[in-house]
Amino acid sequence: MLQSRREFLALSGRAALLALGANFGLPTNLLAASPTTGFEKPLPLPGESGLFGLLAPEGKLTLTAAASPGAFPATGAAMLTYIAQHKGKTFLNPILVLRKGQNFEATLVNGLDQPTIIHWHGVEGPWRQAGHPSYAVGPGGIYEYKFPITNRAGTYWYHPHPHRLTAKQTYLGLASFFIVVDAEEEAFSRELDLRLGETDIPILLQDKRFAKDGRLDYSPSQDDLLMGYLGGTVLANGAHQPTMKVATRLYRLRLLNGSTARIFNLAFLHGKIRMPFFLVGNDGGFLPAPQQLSEVFLAPAERVDVLLDLRALAPGQEVFLQNMPFDPMHNEMSGMTEGMSGMEDMGHENADGHPSGENVTLGEGDSFQILRLLVERAQTYDRQVPKTLPTGVQPPTGAGVVRPIALALRDMRVWTINDQTFSMDDAPIVVQKRGPEVWQISNAKASMPHPMHLHGYFYRVLERRGSPSQVKDRAMDSQGRVATDLGFKDTVLVWPGETVSVEIDFSNPNYPGEQRFLFHCHNLEHEDQGMMLNVQVNG
Ligand SMILES: [Cu+2]
């Protein structure tokens, strides 16, 4: 495996860069302070203020993107956050909670030393409200947002989207949840006695590298830009191997992969036993019905909304949210060498083959623990996972203009969509008529998985063809769809060799005039390197 990796590096002349030896894990002085057993610090939970505080805005909100000293839970270093004041309280990266039908009004203040703009990921709004990079504002600049919330109830999020700076700014801290609620969703929560921040927990998963002083280190090599920037430490709500104290009842966990590149394969383990869990929602809100699973892939930008039943456990017992082994399928070299994986090995050795104590990294498909749920108390809880979910989801029809989309690597150097890369002023995809289209997104065999995101609209997944066995094994129907393909998606993971057909309804009447949205890979290194196209939707 490493052999072929090195062949690639030698071919591309990048071996020297790898040998520089970035620090992949927590700084050693910090590791010494927190024993490697881990799981001692509490999971940062969304409270009434502070980092990830719950903020249901009344009136206009100001979000200032700036460095916040001491804010980073893992090390106590500075991190970038969106800072907001609301009703006398200060919030950092507030978890915004909006009601469907409400007007959302916000001012972005750029307190950074470079351009920025906020993208409300999965939140419907006309393109000027959606954080297109052409609207990025410079240091000290402001941008005004105002639009009605028309989404289904669900777990959305927000992060920066300036061209070529999306990965860096998101990585350095600018990311949080945007939760939409409605009456049906509230009835569901009442029925299961769920409360946001207590038994309904948003959890942001991100992998990171650190500088020696504990600050986040975003310094991708040329190779990282091609493959994605992986970190050796996986954080939940900014904390490394935290513990959440729980009772013997049902919990709702809203898991968001906010990593720039890492794909997770998540499971809940009690000892060696995999706890079954119920997938109830994904990117675009509730599924038609709960799906019982034992593991789930979660690519960058995807969300899963799961119910976990802890009633079979006793106080003192624990469950770990864990990454389960899988093939990350970095097959970009398979034209020359078969059967290799890739990045997951590069941290263990320098490019010259000598083991390096510094470069301890986590392979994408490795097994590792992320979060501990520790049962603290017994509780009488008699609610049941419902058979159906609140909002009716009509099955997709598969009708509409068919548009083939090809994802590939050009000259071993740059990822392309239909052999093109991003140009701010061009719109290679033009939706002539505001109706349904079927996009057949094909990923080359010599490739890597690409989580493809569309702004402004949702996908309905129609089918998966040519799926690798680890995906095919999870198919729920003859179309090859997996559980997370049901319902509405804004980011769809396309594995090497796979063709994923999605239906997109472009007839949103709330977007007046010509629109210019984005279609891009949410491996943010890929996006910043140009794996992104403008999509013009005619008025
Ligand atoms: Cu990609």
XYZ file of C-alpha atoms and ligand atoms in Angstrom:
540
model
C 0.000 0.000 0.000
C 2.656 2.453 1.022
C 4.692 1.423 -1.941
C 2.125 2.710 -4.375
C 1.611 5.821 -2.307
C 5.288 6.624 -2.556
C 5.243 5.933 -6.245
C 2.551 8.544 -6.536
C 4.449 11.041 -4.442
C 7.602 10.465 -6.394
C 5.684 10.854 -9.638
C 4.157 14.088 -8.538
C 7.377 15.360 -6.986
C 5.811 15.844 -3.608
C 7.812 13.483 -1.435
C 9.835 16.313 0.050
C 6.743 18.067 1.298
C 5.619 15.021 3.206
C 8.985 14.687 4.855
C 8.581 18.090 6.489
C 6.601 16.362 9.190
C 3.552 18.313 10.232
C 2.306 17.601 13.730
C -0.794 15.495 13.266
C -1.923 15.008 16.847
C -2.393 16.956 20.035
C 0.770 18.755 21.165
C 2.792 16.477 23.436
C 2.681 18.891 26.374
C -1.103 18.849 26.192
C -1.153 15.083 25.865
C 0.882 14.879 29.038
C -1.667 17.065 30.809
C -4.534 14.801 29.764
C -3.778 11.091 30.106
C -4.156 8.994 26.994
C -7.024 7.101 28.612
C -9.102 10.163 27.747
C -12.846 10.484 28.233
C -12.522 12.603 31.344
C -13.637 15.980 30.069
C -17.346 16.608 29.587
C -18.836 16.940 26.112
C -19.487 20.656 25.566
C -23.280 20.794 25.507
C -25.252 23.654 24.002
C -26.324 25.879 26.867
C -27.895 29.304 27.226
C -24.816 31.199 26.040
C -21.157 30.754 25.188
C -19.710 28.307 22.673
C -22.476 26.479 20.789
C -25.122 28.187 22.932
C -28.715 27.828 21.743
C -29.870 31.056 20.148
C -33.427 31.511 18.869
C -33.039 34.972 17.363
C -35.646 37.626 17.996
C -35.092 40.416 15.507
C -31.892 41.065 13.642
C -28.763 39.210 14.671
C -25.162 40.329 14.249
C -22.556 37.626 13.731
C -18.953 38.798 13.891
C -16.386 36.385 12.483
C -13.262 36.831 14.611
C -10.654 35.089 16.734
C -11.851 34.208 20.239
C -8.981 33.781 22.714
C -9.335 30.736 24.958
C -12.451 29.465 23.210
C -11.145 26.165 21.883
C -12.306 23.365 24.239
C -9.602 20.853 23.284
C -6.604 23.010 24.213
C -7.862 26.339 25.572
C -6.220 28.138 22.648
C -7.832 30.771 20.444
C -10.124 29.687 17.620
C -12.179 31.524 15.044
C -15.842 31.866 15.983
C -18.960 33.718 14.980
C -19.603 36.015 17.930
C -23.151 37.155 18.684
C -24.800 39.200 21.430
C -28.408 38.395 22.163
C -30.505 39.533 25.123
C -27.421 40.487 27.088
C -25.637 37.190 26.518
C -22.561 36.431 24.438
C -22.558 33.469 22.080
C -19.689 31.894 20.164
C -20.730 29.831 17.140
C -24.323 29.910 18.382
C -26.564 26.999 17.477
C -29.245 28.992 15.694
C -32.792 27.763 16.229
C -35.346 29.073 13.739
C -39.028 28.397 13.236
C -40.307 27.537 9.806
C -42.040 30.639 8.428
C -39.948 33.016 10.518
C -37.905 35.754 8.850
C -34.189 35.336 9.380
C -32.274 38.586 9.525
C -28.552 38.735 10.186
C -25.553 40.976 9.610
C -22.193 39.345 9.051
C -19.320 41.494 10.296
C -15.948 40.424 8.966
C -13.475 40.668 11.843
C -10.940 38.501 10.013
C -7.896 39.646 8.072
C -9.194 38.100 4.844
C -12.456 37.997 2.847
C -15.355 35.947 4.109
C -19.041 35.230 3.583
C -21.472 32.889 5.378
C -23.146 29.986 3.607
C -26.294 28.676 5.327
C -25.807 25.045 4.412
C -29.058 23.346 3.430
C -31.095 26.431 4.302
C -33.297 27.591 1.439
C -32.923 31.180 0.257
C -32.268 33.103 -2.986
C -28.661 32.926 -4.182
C -27.667 36.352 -2.858
C -28.617 35.056 0.604
C -26.794 31.760 0.197
C -23.195 32.891 0.581
C -21.947 32.789 -3.001
C -18.170 33.544 -2.995
C -18.705 36.493 -5.340
C -20.374 38.222 -2.365
C -17.446 37.731 0.006
C -16.659 40.923 1.938
C -13.174 42.097 2.898
C -11.799 42.725 6.393
C -14.084 45.126 8.271
C -16.824 44.628 5.694
C -20.410 43.639 6.378
C -23.028 41.574 4.550
C -26.767 41.713 5.199
C -28.974 38.627 5.107
C -32.746 38.652 5.162
C -34.952 35.786 4.027
C -37.885 33.685 5.232
C -37.243 30.198 6.601
C -39.037 27.809 4.242
C -37.163 24.570 5.081
C -38.631 21.459 6.579
C -37.725 21.065 10.239
C -34.214 19.653 10.323
C -30.543 19.939 11.139
C -28.752 22.405 8.891
C -25.536 24.320 9.523
C -23.487 27.362 8.579
C -19.875 27.970 7.650
C -17.758 30.355 5.509
C -17.676 30.161 1.710
C -15.064 32.635 0.329
C -13.312 31.235 -2.708
C -10.123 29.303 -1.865
C -10.560 30.090 1.855
C -13.566 27.918 2.743
C -11.504 25.026 4.080
C -9.144 27.145 6.156
C -11.789 29.326 7.801
C -14.110 26.404 8.515
C -11.180 24.404 9.868
C -10.036 27.192 12.191
C -13.424 27.166 13.894
C -16.141 28.900 11.898
C -18.949 26.319 11.852
C -22.130 25.661 13.776
C -25.668 24.327 13.536
C -28.769 25.973 12.060
C -31.749 24.047 13.398
C -35.225 24.552 11.954
C -38.253 23.587 14.023
C -41.947 23.440 13.216
C -45.139 22.287 14.948
C -44.822 18.671 13.773
C -41.242 18.454 14.878
C -42.202 19.846 18.278
C -44.961 17.243 18.596
C -42.380 14.540 17.840
C -40.065 15.907 20.525
C -42.922 16.113 23.037
C -43.969 12.542 22.260
C -40.459 11.288 23.011
C -39.821 13.787 25.801
C -36.795 15.230 23.989
C -35.275 18.589 24.833
C -32.707 20.343 22.674
C -29.419 20.599 24.568
C -30.419 17.989 27.182
C -31.664 14.836 25.457
C -31.551 16.127 21.873
C -27.871 16.848 21.327
C -26.215 18.475 18.302
C -22.715 17.011 17.943
C -20.175 18.511 15.560
C -17.510 15.992 14.533
C -14.202 17.309 13.179
C -10.657 16.002 12.842
C -7.815 18.401 13.577
C -4.084 18.955 13.667
C -2.517 21.229 16.250
C 0.418 23.586 16.440
C 2.734 23.252 19.446
C 0.926 26.056 21.280
C -2.426 24.268 21.005
C -3.818 26.368 18.197
C -5.390 24.717 15.210
C -2.935 24.132 12.410
C -4.165 24.440 8.852
C -1.101 24.054 6.649
C -1.937 21.585 3.887
C 0.806 20.281 1.654
C 0.240 19.928 -2.083
C -0.625 16.332 -1.378
C -3.172 17.327 1.282
C -4.772 19.711 -1.187
C -5.208 16.835 -3.596
C -6.357 14.233 -1.088
C -7.920 16.279 1.693
C -6.420 17.447 4.971
C -6.768 14.752 7.625
C -6.084 15.368 11.303
C -4.892 12.914 13.926
C -7.362 14.033 16.595
C -11.117 13.721 16.249
C -13.169 16.182 18.262
C -16.812 16.248 19.325
C -18.084 19.801 19.847
C -14.445 20.877 19.983
C -13.431 18.429 22.732
C -11.096 15.467 22.411
C -12.574 12.171 23.676
C -15.223 13.768 25.872
C -17.851 12.084 28.037
C -21.561 12.810 28.100
C -23.397 11.628 31.207
C -26.696 10.011 30.294
C -29.721 8.276 31.808
C -31.394 4.999 30.811
C -33.697 6.479 28.205
C -33.885 7.472 24.553
C -31.544 10.161 23.209
C -31.665 12.069 19.965
C -28.224 12.855 18.525
C -27.823 15.203 15.570
C -24.426 14.305 14.157
C -22.771 16.726 11.734
C -19.512 15.932 9.979
C -17.781 19.312 9.910
C -14.404 17.898 8.867
C -12.853 19.286 5.722
C -12.137 15.830 4.252
C -12.606 12.914 6.658
C -15.410 10.423 6.098
C -16.673 8.631 9.206
C -18.275 5.207 9.543
C -20.084 5.612 12.845
C -21.385 3.043 15.289
C -22.282 2.924 18.986
C -20.420 0.243 20.908
C -21.135 -1.179 24.340
C -18.108 -3.371 24.900
C -17.984 -5.336 21.684
C -21.719 -5.123 21.151
C -22.975 -2.760 18.508
C -25.981 -0.897 19.833
C -28.717 -0.647 17.224
C -29.859 2.913 16.575
C -32.631 4.489 14.560
C -31.934 6.915 11.749
C -34.876 9.353 11.823
C -33.528 12.240 9.785
C -30.710 13.359 7.511
C -29.642 16.518 5.658
C -33.176 17.700 4.898
C -35.201 16.687 7.942
C -37.198 13.599 8.833
C -37.154 10.407 6.776
C -40.505 8.764 5.913
C -39.913 6.225 8.706
C -37.169 5.334 11.195
C -34.459 3.005 9.854
C -32.717 0.664 12.265
C -28.954 0.601 11.628
C -25.759 -0.622 13.269
C -23.377 1.726 11.429
C -23.605 4.681 9.103
C -21.234 6.511 6.747
C -21.074 10.249 7.349
C -19.175 12.315 4.784
C -18.164 15.965 5.211
C -21.259 18.230 5.475
C -23.719 15.344 5.877
C -25.969 15.100 8.932
C -27.661 12.153 10.553
C -30.388 12.514 13.152
C -30.474 9.335 15.244
C -32.372 7.911 18.211
C -30.276 5.832 20.599
C -32.025 3.711 23.219
C -29.977 3.281 26.404
C -32.672 1.515 28.459
C -30.870 -1.836 28.375
C -27.905 -0.371 30.253
C -27.281 0.076 33.959
C -25.648 2.977 35.790
C -21.878 2.842 35.454
C -22.000 1.247 32.006
C -20.758 3.048 28.934
C -21.282 3.303 25.206
C -18.742 4.702 22.760
C -19.462 6.577 19.570
C -16.808 4.976 17.430
C -15.420 5.007 13.915
C -15.621 1.495 12.431
C -13.075 0.144 9.932
C -13.802 0.669 6.241
C -11.937 1.056 2.982
C -11.521 4.809 2.401
C -11.061 4.014 -1.297
C -8.363 6.444 -2.210
C -8.114 4.751 -5.578
C -6.726 7.699 -7.443
C -3.712 5.573 -8.431
C -5.593 2.485 -9.499
C -4.757 3.190 -13.100
C -1.186 2.254 -12.243
C -1.401 0.162 -9.078
C -4.290 -1.937 -7.909
C -5.720 -2.373 -4.465
C -4.003 0.413 -2.624
C -5.657 2.728 -0.184
C -3.846 5.896 0.555
C -3.743 8.745 2.994
C -4.406 6.515 5.974
C -0.831 5.357 5.857
C 1.029 8.537 5.306
C 1.249 9.562 8.932
C 2.986 6.446 10.098
C 6.130 6.893 8.091
C 7.957 9.727 6.489
C 8.216 9.653 2.753
C 11.652 8.105 3.010
C 10.132 5.184 4.862
C 11.414 5.906 8.376
C 8.831 5.721 11.118
C 8.172 9.106 12.656
C 7.108 9.511 16.256
C 5.673 12.933 15.509
C 3.414 12.085 12.623
C 0.879 9.987 14.433
C -2.305 10.173 12.449
C -5.606 8.393 12.259
C -6.416 6.569 9.086
C -9.771 7.460 7.612
C -10.864 3.830 7.767
C -9.274 3.041 11.141
C -11.159 2.107 14.272
C -11.141 4.812 16.940
C -13.319 6.095 19.756
C -14.793 9.581 19.567
C -17.201 10.116 22.444
C -18.211 8.216 25.573
C -21.776 8.059 26.837
C -21.589 7.163 30.532
C -24.814 5.998 32.161
C -25.079 8.028 35.310
C -28.571 7.212 36.504
C -31.548 4.937 35.924
C -34.702 6.551 34.671
C -38.201 5.276 34.028
C -38.915 5.964 30.389
C -41.790 4.311 28.568
C -41.863 6.080 25.196
C -41.290 4.058 22.032
C -39.539 4.826 18.769
C -42.419 5.764 16.464
C -43.230 3.609 13.412
C -43.692 6.650 11.188
C -42.344 10.186 11.272
C -44.163 13.512 11.223
C -43.852 14.900 7.735
C -44.964 12.890 4.735
C -42.194 12.433 2.189
C -43.478 11.674 -1.294
C -41.307 9.231 -3.251
C -39.266 10.834 -6.060
C -40.690 10.360 -9.549
C -37.467 10.183 -11.594
C -38.956 12.504 -14.199
C -37.107 15.426 -15.740
C -34.207 16.483 -17.937
C -31.317 14.016 -17.591
C -27.924 15.618 -16.988
C -24.762 13.491 -16.790
C -22.131 14.739 -14.339
C -18.613 13.228 -14.379
C -16.153 13.507 -11.480
C -12.523 12.813 -12.299
C -8.885 13.620 -11.631
C -7.132 15.565 -14.387
C -3.387 15.096 -14.956
C -3.009 13.532 -11.473
C -3.315 17.079 -10.221
C -6.797 18.551 -10.038
C -10.306 17.210 -9.417
C -12.837 18.202 -12.025
C -16.593 18.204 -12.628
C -17.380 17.493 -16.292
C -13.672 18.200 -16.925
C -14.068 21.744 -15.618
C -12.951 23.672 -12.555
C -14.440 26.749 -10.913
C -14.564 30.082 -12.634
C -16.362 32.836 -10.742
C -17.950 34.303 -13.859
C -18.913 31.180 -15.817
C -21.965 29.011 -15.348
C -21.251 25.645 -16.986
C -24.578 24.229 -15.788
C -27.680 26.112 -16.932
C -31.110 25.013 -15.769
C -33.292 26.345 -18.577
C -36.645 25.429 -17.173
C -37.619 25.564 -13.533
C -38.700 21.991 -13.125
C -37.286 18.604 -12.199
C -33.939 17.372 -13.485
C -32.183 14.047 -13.001
C -28.454 14.338 -12.413
C -26.466 11.174 -12.979
C -23.322 11.813 -10.961
C -20.567 9.398 -11.980
C -17.284 9.127 -10.157
C -14.274 7.713 -11.998
C -12.903 4.351 -10.828
C -9.445 5.815 -10.296
C -10.723 8.378 -7.848
C -11.693 8.903 -4.234
C -15.089 9.428 -2.609
C -16.559 12.883 -3.286
C -19.397 14.303 -1.162
C -21.204 16.457 -3.731
C -23.207 19.414 -2.403
C -25.751 21.594 -4.198
C -26.778 24.992 -2.846
C -30.394 26.104 -2.829
C -32.138 22.801 -3.601
C -32.407 19.263 -2.318
C -31.636 15.957 -3.945
C -33.922 12.961 -3.916
C -31.676 9.956 -4.453
C -33.101 7.692 -7.174
C -30.468 4.983 -7.394
C -26.876 3.923 -6.868
C -25.134 1.885 -9.542
C -21.616 0.402 -9.493
C -21.346 0.809 -5.735
C -18.361 -0.708 -3.933
C -19.231 -3.737 -1.798
C -19.108 -1.828 1.495
C -21.898 0.399 0.161
C -23.803 -2.303 -1.731
C -23.922 -4.324 1.500
C -26.016 -1.555 3.043
C -28.500 -1.209 0.168
C -32.117 -1.130 1.324
C -33.799 -1.581 -2.036
C -33.292 -2.748 -5.614
C -32.165 0.774 -6.557
C -29.115 0.248 -4.371
C -30.054 3.119 -2.081
C -28.746 3.172 1.491
C -30.734 4.415 4.518
C -29.236 7.907 4.388
C -30.398 8.269 0.757
C -34.029 8.318 1.849
C -35.711 11.654 2.442
C -34.039 14.876 1.326
C -30.288 15.330 0.807
C -28.112 18.361 0.122
C -24.837 16.438 0.064
C -24.517 13.039 -1.541
C -21.430 10.861 -1.247
C -20.335 9.344 -4.563
C -17.802 6.531 -4.176
C -15.187 5.619 -6.834
C -16.784 3.783 -9.731
C -20.256 4.694 -8.581
C -23.066 6.507 -10.378
C -25.612 8.142 -8.102
C -28.766 9.417 -9.802
C -30.580 12.210 -8.019
C -33.728 14.122 -8.812
C -33.642 17.867 -8.202
C -36.736 20.041 -8.327
C -35.619 23.497 -9.492
C -39.098 25.020 -9.325
C -38.690 26.913 -6.030
C -41.019 29.930 -6.394
C -39.260 31.777 -3.555
C -36.205 32.504 -5.706
C -37.190 35.445 -7.928
C -35.213 36.096 -11.138
C -32.088 34.381 -12.410
C -30.217 32.480 -9.737
C -26.578 31.432 -9.493
C -26.039 28.607 -7.047
C -23.049 26.310 -6.553
C -22.473 22.612 -7.074
C -19.264 21.423 -5.445
C -17.372 18.746 -3.625
C -17.573 19.187 0.153
C -14.120 17.769 0.600
C -13.186 21.400 1.254
C -9.661 21.036 -0.085
C -11.194 19.790 -3.339
C -13.655 22.669 -3.358
C -10.962 25.294 -2.765
C -8.851 23.763 -5.522
C -11.733 24.270 -7.954
C -13.985 21.198 -7.763
C -16.971 23.515 -7.961
C -19.213 24.920 -10.712
C -21.778 27.694 -10.893
C -25.306 26.487 -11.605
C -27.414 29.125 -13.330
C -31.142 28.726 -12.848
C -33.080 30.851 -15.310
C -35.881 33.066 -14.015
Cu -13.974 15.735 -3.792
